[in-house]
XYZ file of C-alpha atoms in Angstrom:
287
model
C 66.423 37.538 -57.106
C 64.979 37.502 -53.670
C 61.641 36.224 -55.054
C 63.344 33.481 -56.974
C 65.374 32.306 -54.034
C 62.241 32.482 -51.876
C 60.107 30.461 -54.236
C 62.905 27.815 -54.716
C 63.290 27.359 -50.886
C 59.564 27.480 -50.323
C 58.734 24.951 -53.100
C 61.433 22.558 -51.787
C 60.247 22.882 -48.255
C 56.627 22.091 -49.233
C 57.718 19.114 -51.376
C 59.850 17.695 -48.476
C 57.002 18.286 -46.023
C 54.432 16.338 -48.218
C 57.037 13.612 -48.858
C 57.634 13.364 -45.091
C 53.934 13.176 -44.290
C 53.444 10.440 -46.954
C 56.490 8.452 -45.538
C 55.165 8.820 -41.960
C 51.639 7.655 -42.860
C 53.132 4.725 -44.873
C 55.470 3.766 -42.053
C 52.519 3.931 -39.547
C 50.355 1.834 -41.773
C 53.250 -0.795 -42.222
C 53.771 -0.897 -38.563
C 50.136 -1.440 -37.641
C 49.818 -4.021 -40.385
C 52.637 -5.940 -38.869
C 51.109 -5.557 -35.449
C 47.776 -7.017 -36.779
C 49.599 -9.918 -38.467
C 51.487 -10.702 -35.206
C 48.251 -10.589 -33.241
C 46.475 -12.883 -35.770
C 49.458 -15.339 -35.588
C 49.225 -15.421 -31.732
C 45.429 -15.981 -31.970
C 45.912 -18.811 -34.609
C 48.520 -20.527 -32.552
C 46.364 -20.333 -29.411
C 43.212 -21.564 -31.236
C 45.044 -24.340 -33.012
C 46.538 -25.639 -29.758
C 43.039 -25.614 -28.309
C 41.597 -27.563 -31.348
C 44.364 -30.135 -31.113
C 43.436 -30.787 -27.548
C 39.581 -30.584 -27.814
C 37.542 -31.204 -30.947
C 34.718 -28.999 -29.514
C 37.049 -26.126 -28.893
C 35.675 -23.984 -31.733
C 32.094 -24.195 -30.359
C 33.298 -22.735 -27.092
C 34.629 -19.617 -28.992
C 31.229 -18.838 -30.493
C 30.280 -15.177 -29.793
C 33.560 -14.661 -27.959
C 35.733 -13.348 -30.883
C 33.961 -10.184 -31.957
C 36.791 -8.739 -33.984
C 38.348 -11.958 -35.311
C 36.832 -14.253 -37.970
C 37.614 -17.940 -37.535
C 37.387 -20.400 -40.461
C 38.183 -24.072 -40.486
C 38.955 -25.643 -43.804
C 39.621 -29.189 -44.839
C 42.471 -30.157 -47.174
C 40.141 -29.885 -50.225
C 39.249 -26.287 -49.522
C 35.774 -27.097 -48.158
C 34.729 -24.900 -45.279
C 33.990 -26.898 -42.111
C 33.386 -24.043 -39.739
C 33.027 -20.276 -39.744
C 32.057 -18.127 -36.793
C 30.438 -15.466 -38.841
C 28.716 -17.306 -41.697
C 27.034 -20.609 -42.546
C 29.851 -22.848 -43.500
C 27.580 -24.978 -45.771
C 26.821 -21.988 -47.980
C 30.437 -20.760 -48.236
C 32.423 -21.274 -51.527
C 35.481 -23.539 -51.824
C 38.647 -21.954 -50.415
C 41.235 -24.113 -52.266
C 42.308 -21.163 -54.357
C 42.946 -18.701 -51.525
C 46.508 -17.614 -51.267
C 46.914 -18.096 -47.545
C 45.247 -21.492 -47.728
C 47.596 -22.730 -50.382
C 50.694 -21.427 -48.432
C 49.521 -23.117 -45.289
C 49.194 -26.572 -47.001
C 52.627 -26.128 -48.547
C 54.544 -24.446 -45.803
C 52.555 -24.993 -42.710
C 51.453 -21.355 -42.507
C 50.432 -18.645 -44.800
C 49.245 -14.996 -44.724
C 47.773 -12.469 -47.118
C 46.037 -9.160 -47.255
C 42.986 -8.424 -49.461
C 42.350 -4.753 -50.144
C 38.795 -3.537 -50.141
C 37.500 -2.050 -53.398
C 35.822 0.659 -51.372
C 39.264 1.758 -50.079
C 37.969 1.893 -46.508
C 39.002 -1.453 -45.042
C 41.756 -4.084 -45.619
C 41.432 -7.746 -44.483
C 44.323 -9.655 -43.131
C 44.360 -13.382 -43.220
C 46.572 -15.925 -41.433
C 46.277 -19.657 -41.860
C 47.980 -22.504 -40.155
C 47.969 -26.151 -40.954
C 46.818 -28.543 -38.246
C 48.223 -31.998 -37.508
C 45.163 -33.681 -39.075
C 45.776 -31.988 -42.410
C 42.983 -29.289 -42.072
C 43.657 -25.650 -42.093
C 42.690 -23.037 -39.465
C 42.364 -19.550 -40.764
C 41.904 -16.361 -38.665
C 41.251 -12.938 -40.252
C 40.547 -9.356 -39.157
C 39.773 -6.164 -40.812
C 41.650 -2.914 -40.346
C 41.426 0.557 -41.814
C 43.132 1.126 -45.229
C 45.797 3.709 -45.563
C 43.308 6.048 -47.256
C 40.901 5.576 -44.475
C 43.598 6.422 -41.920
C 44.567 9.597 -43.866
C 40.886 10.462 -44.077
C 40.431 10.023 -40.341
C 43.481 12.148 -39.609
C 42.742 14.682 -42.341
C 41.789 17.488 -40.067
C 44.966 17.154 -38.043
C 47.055 16.653 -41.064
C 45.763 19.746 -42.721
C 46.337 21.821 -39.556
C 49.948 20.599 -39.425
C 50.438 21.252 -43.092
C 49.028 24.776 -42.910
C 51.227 25.536 -39.907
C 54.255 24.019 -41.527
C 53.642 25.731 -44.813
C 53.324 29.117 -43.101
C 56.491 28.433 -41.102
C 58.273 27.333 -44.252
C 57.178 30.509 -45.970
C 58.451 32.591 -43.111
C 61.789 30.873 -42.944
C 62.242 30.900 -46.736
C 61.609 34.635 -46.696
C 64.156 35.157 -43.908
C 66.727 32.959 -45.502
C 66.351 34.544 -48.894
C 66.743 37.928 -47.417
C 69.877 36.763 -45.519
C 71.342 35.259 -48.682
C 70.732 38.360 -50.795
C 71.835 40.941 -48.092
C 75.620 40.484 -48.714
C 74.970 40.666 -52.515
C 73.086 43.928 -52.277
C 75.770 45.516 -50.259
C 78.534 44.713 -52.739
C 80.694 47.748 -53.825
C 81.356 46.946 -57.402
C 83.956 49.784 -57.587
C 86.009 47.976 -54.947
C 84.886 44.342 -55.156
C 88.092 43.112 -53.757
C 87.284 44.685 -50.370
C 83.752 43.064 -50.248
C 82.957 40.680 -47.326
C 80.715 38.034 -48.858
C 80.462 34.360 -49.816
C 83.709 32.625 -50.533
C 82.132 31.117 -53.699
C 81.844 34.741 -55.108
C 85.439 35.377 -54.773
C 86.517 34.307 -58.386
C 83.696 36.502 -59.849
C 84.711 39.439 -57.610
C 88.307 39.148 -58.671
C 87.350 39.189 -62.372
C 85.179 42.316 -61.718
C 88.099 43.984 -59.964
C 90.481 43.165 -62.847
C 87.940 44.501 -65.421
C 87.545 47.685 -63.404
C 91.309 48.217 -63.408
C 91.337 47.620 -67.206
C 88.490 50.016 -67.746
C 90.126 52.631 -65.457
C 93.436 52.254 -67.412
C 91.552 52.619 -70.723
C 89.729 55.761 -69.565
C 93.010 57.367 -68.508
C 94.524 56.496 -71.881
C 91.500 57.945 -73.680
C 91.595 61.075 -71.553
C 95.367 61.497 -72.407
C 94.728 61.103 -76.033
C 91.800 63.535 -75.939
C 94.068 65.981 -74.156
C 96.789 65.554 -76.817
C 94.304 66.016 -79.569
C 92.781 69.178 -77.950
C 96.261 70.663 -77.469
C 97.195 69.987 -81.200
C 94.153 71.471 -82.729
C 94.021 74.352 -80.349
C 97.539 75.366 -81.457
C 96.614 75.124 -85.230
C 96.316 78.440 -87.136
C 93.820 76.722 -89.482
C 90.262 76.393 -88.267
C 89.097 72.851 -87.515
C 85.431 72.004 -87.067
C 84.279 68.354 -86.806
C 80.590 67.639 -87.154
C 78.395 64.542 -87.426
C 75.919 63.700 -90.243
C 73.329 65.757 -88.524
C 75.665 68.783 -88.549
C 76.035 68.670 -84.771
C 79.394 69.827 -83.487
C 81.731 67.084 -82.157
C 84.914 69.132 -81.835
C 86.424 72.589 -82.837
C 89.256 74.944 -82.181
C 89.454 78.628 -81.469
C 90.708 79.417 -84.931
C 87.500 77.996 -86.389
C 85.444 80.356 -84.239
C 87.538 83.385 -85.352
C 87.095 82.487 -89.037
C 83.324 82.021 -88.664
C 82.974 85.216 -86.559
C 81.451 83.237 -83.694
C 82.128 83.954 -80.037
C 81.654 80.320 -78.793
C 80.400 76.911 -79.880
C 78.439 74.357 -78.034
C 79.130 70.656 -78.628
C 76.234 68.640 -79.874
C 74.567 71.690 -81.249
C 74.281 72.269 -84.984
C 77.273 73.849 -86.707
C 74.916 76.050 -88.798
C 74.213 78.116 -85.669
C 77.800 79.441 -85.845
C 77.279 81.097 -89.154
C 74.136 81.740 -91.055
C 75.706 82.372 -94.496
C 74.696 80.436 -97.486
C 78.283 79.602 -98.393
C 79.040 78.038 -95.059
C 75.882 75.968 -95.235
C 76.769 74.803 -98.683
C 80.337 73.947 -97.442
C 78.978 71.925 -94.613
C 76.603 70.015 -96.981
C 79.387 69.477 -99.403
C 81.701 68.044 -96.765
C 78.968 65.682 -95.524
C 78.143 64.501 -98.995
C 81.653 63.010 -99.216
C 82.472 64.507 -102.643
């Protein structure tokens, strides 16, 4: 029982641990994603204001935005400017989610997940007064990349927590079982244990009383039977199918010329005569 309780507690603790780690990593990823989006929004607003005031503003940003990609797109999806690639060679962006949202709602955002599962790219687009769209984007580590980078620390925490969970599960299981091991089933009503076990202990106590009363009644009847057969002048010998003695009286011993009989021993040991043996066999045959 202790092992079962231990493994149940241990498995639940490990499941809760892994679920907690997954939730924490997911929450951190969501938090930093929102931070990235907020940062991109602020950069987009700052750059769009500069473009509204100065048409050559983008040229001034060349080589000054190492971590942010800036793309300027006309209303047809044609790329007019990109700080990391040749705009003339870039494909049309009219089908991009953030571009469509910006034309419709004034702003739009999206996240494209890398197939390599190492980086995700966040896009934020804002519509300018002249109908063109400014898009800024930045890459960040994917959730798997974050987990991989923290893997050593996560494993150390997991190992330490699993060990602690195993220790606590062992202690708790022992503490749970200790009152049960100390139960006195002869006097269960006096046991100091869990309240939830009280109905069961009361039933055990009731059954004990019934069994005790039945044993007293059996002993009384056995005593009555022994008294009756002992006062009989006739000999009485009760045997089973194997001729083992179940009960007898003193008169039977006298008639057989035996000094004593031992229960569960063969009745044939009381008298070796052929006639006695045949009598026993006849009686057992039921004829």
